Amino acid sequence: LRSLHGYYACVSYADAQIGRILNTLKKENLEDSTIVCLVGDNGYHNGNNGVWAKGVNWESTNHVPLIFRIPGLNKKNDKCTAIVEALDIYPSLCHAAGIPTPLHCEGKSLIPLIQNHNTPWSDIALHQHFSNKRIMGKSIRTDRYRYTIYSKNNQKLGVELYDYLKDPMGNHNYADNPEYKSIHSELLSRHKKHWEN
């Protein structure tokens, strides 16, 4: 309990400091000329399914906050539910600042999506984690599912399939559930397309 108390105190403290920064921008008349991007590191699992830290391929440690405030672009309290990746942050900031995006950037600017939430966009995000036991977990995340294949030395060890519509906390692995056979097959095909090509 002391650890959870400390964790939440840390989050609360960080939130207060963000408020101080935003208030200062307003006070100094800089908010209309300052791009703000708030992104969180992947959080700790805090005991969910017996895991404390963040070295897993699960939702609560890989779904991070991402907030942009770009002068003249955002609507107040606007929320976009599209699936995006951390790789998209750098090119988005370049685009918003009007500077060229370096060629080595893999992501794409989110500015078109911020301007119009109906902009055609990718419906998948990728995530991988390499554990201290040398096990690689590679995930794809759609609007509803997370599908992960674990391997070691190119040998498949296991699969996880989570349905966040049915199970928002991701407590049930449906990979071996016969009801998910067609979903499993579809996600396996998409996994191969993104991770093996």
Short mmCIF file of C-alpha atoms in Angstrom, two decimals:
data_model
loop_
_atom_site.label_atom_id
_atom_site.label_comp_id
_atom_site.label_asym_id
_atom_site.label_seq_id
_atom_site.Cartn_x
_atom_site.Cartn_y
_atom_site.Cartn_z
CA LEU A 1 0.00 0.00 0.00
CA ARG A 2 2.85 2.41 0.70
CA SER A 3 4.19 1.81 -2.79
CA LEU A 4 0.79 2.56 -4.36
CA HIS A 5 0.46 5.65 -2.19
CA GLY A 6 3.86 6.85 -3.39
CA TYR A 7 3.04 6.08 -7.03
CA TYR A 8 -0.20 8.04 -6.97
CA ALA A 9 1.47 10.87 -5.06
CA CYS A 10 4.09 11.06 -7.82
CA VAL A 11 1.39 11.25 -10.51
CA SER A 12 -0.50 13.91 -8.56
CA TYR A 13 2.69 15.95 -8.09
CA ALA A 14 3.51 15.76 -11.80
CA ASP A 15 -0.03 16.89 -12.62
CA ALA A 16 0.35 19.90 -10.33
CA GLN A 17 3.62 20.89 -12.02
CA ILE A 18 2.00 20.71 -15.46
CA GLY A 19 -0.67 23.06 -14.17
CA ARG A 20 2.00 25.49 -12.98
CA ILE A 21 3.68 25.48 -16.39
CA LEU A 22 0.40 26.10 -18.24
CA ASN A 23 -0.58 28.87 -15.83
CA THR A 24 2.81 30.53 -16.31
CA LEU A 25 2.46 30.40 -20.10
CA LYS A 26 -0.88 32.15 -19.75
CA LYS A 27 0.43 34.71 -17.26
CA GLU A 28 3.40 35.57 -19.50
CA ASN A 29 1.17 35.81 -22.62
CA LEU A 30 2.98 32.89 -24.24
CA GLU A 31 0.17 30.37 -24.56
CA ASP A 32 -0.81 31.60 -28.04
CA SER A 33 2.74 31.09 -29.33
CA THR A 34 3.75 27.90 -27.52
CA ILE A 35 3.19 24.32 -28.65
CA VAL A 36 2.54 22.00 -25.72
CA CYS A 37 2.85 18.24 -25.95
CA LEU A 38 2.23 16.08 -22.90
CA VAL A 39 3.11 12.43 -23.18
CA GLY A 40 3.54 9.95 -20.37
CA ASP A 41 6.05 7.20 -20.01
CA ASN A 42 4.47 3.77 -19.88
CA GLY A 43 3.16 3.34 -16.36
CA TYR A 44 3.60 0.66 -13.74
CA HIS A 45 1.18 -2.24 -13.62
CA ASN A 46 0.65 -1.74 -9.88
CA GLY A 47 -0.20 -5.31 -8.96
CA ASN A 48 -2.65 -6.08 -11.77
CA ASN A 49 -2.34 -9.81 -12.55
CA GLY A 50 0.50 -10.06 -10.04
CA VAL A 51 2.84 -7.68 -11.91
CA TRP A 52 4.21 -4.52 -10.34
CA ALA A 53 6.55 -2.91 -12.86
CA LYS A 54 6.05 -2.06 -16.52
CA GLY A 55 8.04 -4.68 -18.39
CA VAL A 56 5.05 -6.43 -19.98
CA ASN A 57 3.04 -6.22 -23.19
CA TRP A 58 -0.25 -5.38 -21.51
CA GLU A 59 -2.59 -2.43 -21.93
CA SER A 60 -2.20 -0.54 -18.68
CA THR A 61 1.54 -0.24 -19.15
CA ASN A 62 1.52 0.64 -22.85
CA HIS A 63 -1.51 2.87 -23.33
CA VAL A 64 -0.03 6.27 -22.49
CA PRO A 65 -1.52 9.75 -22.29
CA LEU A 66 -0.85 12.01 -25.26
CA ILE A 67 -2.08 15.61 -25.28
CA PHE A 68 -1.28 18.33 -27.79
CA ARG A 69 -2.13 22.00 -27.49
CA ILE A 70 -1.20 23.81 -30.67
CA PRO A 71 -2.08 27.51 -31.00
CA GLY A 72 -4.89 28.07 -33.49
CA LEU A 73 -5.47 24.36 -34.01
CA ASN A 74 -7.11 22.74 -31.00
CA LYS A 75 -10.68 23.03 -29.84
CA LYS A 76 -11.13 23.16 -26.08
CA ASN A 77 -11.59 19.73 -24.46
CA ASP A 78 -11.39 18.04 -27.86
CA LYS A 79 -10.69 14.31 -27.82
CA CYS A 80 -9.57 12.06 -30.64
CA THR A 81 -9.84 8.29 -30.21
CA ALA A 82 -7.68 7.23 -33.17
CA ILE A 83 -4.87 4.76 -32.55
CA VAL A 84 -1.51 6.51 -32.74
CA GLU A 85 2.05 5.68 -31.72
CA ALA A 86 4.80 7.48 -29.84
CA LEU A 87 6.74 7.47 -33.12
CA ASP A 88 4.24 10.05 -34.36
CA ILE A 89 5.16 12.70 -31.78
CA TYR A 90 8.44 13.93 -33.32
CA PRO A 91 7.08 14.49 -36.85
CA SER A 92 3.95 16.09 -35.35
CA LEU A 93 6.02 18.64 -33.45
CA CYS A 94 8.11 19.36 -36.54
CA HIS A 95 4.94 19.87 -38.58
CA ALA A 96 3.36 22.11 -35.94
CA ALA A 97 6.55 24.21 -35.70
CA GLY A 98 6.84 24.50 -39.48
CA ILE A 99 10.22 22.79 -39.74
CA PRO A 100 11.17 19.83 -41.94
CA THR A 101 10.82 16.38 -40.43
CA PRO A 102 14.17 14.52 -40.51
CA LEU A 103 14.24 11.64 -42.95
CA HIS A 104 15.09 9.12 -40.20
CA CYS A 105 11.70 9.59 -38.48
CA GLU A 106 9.47 6.53 -38.79
CA GLY A 107 6.23 8.08 -37.55
CA LYS A 108 3.90 10.48 -39.30
CA SER A 109 2.51 13.85 -38.31
CA LEU A 110 -0.70 13.79 -36.30
CA ILE A 111 -1.60 17.34 -37.36
CA PRO A 112 -4.07 16.21 -40.07
CA LEU A 113 -5.77 14.01 -37.47
CA ILE A 114 -5.88 16.84 -34.93
CA GLN A 115 -7.44 19.11 -37.56
CA ASN A 116 -9.99 16.52 -38.62
CA HIS A 117 -10.62 13.43 -36.51
CA ASN A 118 -12.22 11.72 -39.52
CA THR A 119 -8.96 11.75 -41.45
CA PRO A 120 -8.21 8.20 -42.70
CA TRP A 121 -5.66 6.75 -40.29
CA SER A 122 -3.96 3.53 -39.32
CA ASP A 123 -6.15 1.24 -37.23
CA ILE A 124 -3.22 -0.50 -35.56
CA ALA A 125 -0.33 0.26 -33.22
CA LEU A 126 2.75 -1.88 -32.63
CA HIS A 127 4.55 -2.59 -29.38
CA GLN A 128 7.39 -4.87 -28.38
CA HIS A 129 9.17 -5.75 -25.16
CA PHE A 130 12.37 -7.72 -24.66
CA SER A 131 12.44 -9.18 -21.15
CA ASN A 132 15.47 -9.81 -18.97
CA LYS A 133 14.87 -13.51 -19.67
CA ARG A 134 15.52 -12.76 -23.36
CA ILE A 135 11.89 -13.32 -24.28
CA MET A 136 10.55 -11.06 -27.01
CA GLY A 137 6.90 -10.07 -26.97
CA LYS A 138 5.57 -8.41 -30.13
CA SER A 139 2.07 -6.93 -30.04
CA ILE A 140 -0.43 -5.38 -32.36
CA ARG A 141 -3.20 -3.24 -30.89
CA THR A 142 -6.42 -2.54 -32.76
CA ASP A 143 -9.34 -0.50 -31.50
CA ARG A 144 -10.62 -3.60 -29.67
CA TYR A 145 -7.87 -6.23 -29.38
CA ARG A 146 -4.27 -6.68 -28.32
CA TYR A 147 -2.56 -9.69 -29.90
CA THR A 148 0.92 -10.67 -28.72
CA ILE A 149 3.29 -13.42 -29.78
CA TYR A 150 6.14 -14.33 -27.43
CA SER A 151 9.32 -15.96 -28.66
CA LYS A 152 12.87 -16.76 -27.62
CA ASN A 153 15.65 -17.40 -30.12
CA ASN A 154 13.00 -17.32 -32.87
CA GLN A 155 11.04 -20.13 -31.18
CA LYS A 156 7.40 -19.30 -30.46
CA LEU A 157 6.58 -19.61 -26.76
CA GLY A 158 3.01 -18.42 -26.51
CA VAL A 159 0.22 -16.11 -27.61
CA GLU A 160 -2.04 -13.66 -25.82
CA LEU A 161 -5.29 -12.24 -27.18
CA TYR A 162 -7.17 -9.65 -25.14
CA ASP A 163 -10.62 -8.30 -25.98
CA TYR A 164 -10.93 -4.87 -24.34
CA LEU A 165 -14.60 -4.51 -25.25
CA LYS A 166 -15.52 -7.64 -23.31
CA ASP A 167 -12.70 -7.43 -20.75
CA PRO A 168 -11.51 -3.79 -20.32
CA MET A 169 -8.89 -4.68 -17.71
CA GLY A 170 -7.30 -7.38 -19.87
CA ASN A 171 -7.60 -10.13 -17.28
CA HIS A 172 -8.57 -12.95 -19.67
CA ASN A 173 -6.45 -14.37 -22.45
CA TYR A 174 -8.77 -15.51 -25.26
CA ALA A 175 -6.05 -16.95 -27.51
CA ASP A 176 -7.22 -20.55 -26.98
CA ASN A 177 -10.92 -19.76 -26.79
CA PRO A 178 -12.77 -21.46 -29.71
CA GLU A 179 -15.14 -18.49 -29.95
CA TYR A 180 -12.17 -16.35 -30.99
CA LYS A 181 -10.83 -18.72 -33.65
CA SER A 182 -11.60 -16.41 -36.59
CA ILE A 183 -10.40 -13.31 -34.70
CA HIS A 184 -7.21 -15.16 -33.75
CA SER A 185 -6.61 -16.09 -37.37
CA GLU A 186 -7.20 -12.54 -38.59
CA LEU A 187 -4.93 -11.01 -35.96
CA LEU A 188 -2.21 -13.59 -36.63
CA SER A 189 -2.28 -12.61 -40.30
CA ARG A 190 -2.02 -8.92 -39.44
CA HIS A 191 0.74 -9.63 -36.91
CA LYS A 192 2.79 -11.41 -39.57
CA LYS A 193 2.24 -8.59 -42.03
CA HIS A 194 3.51 -5.94 -39.63
CA TRP A 195 6.22 -7.80 -37.75
CA GLU A 196 7.68 -10.10 -40.38
CA ASN A 197 7.79 -7.69 -43.33
#
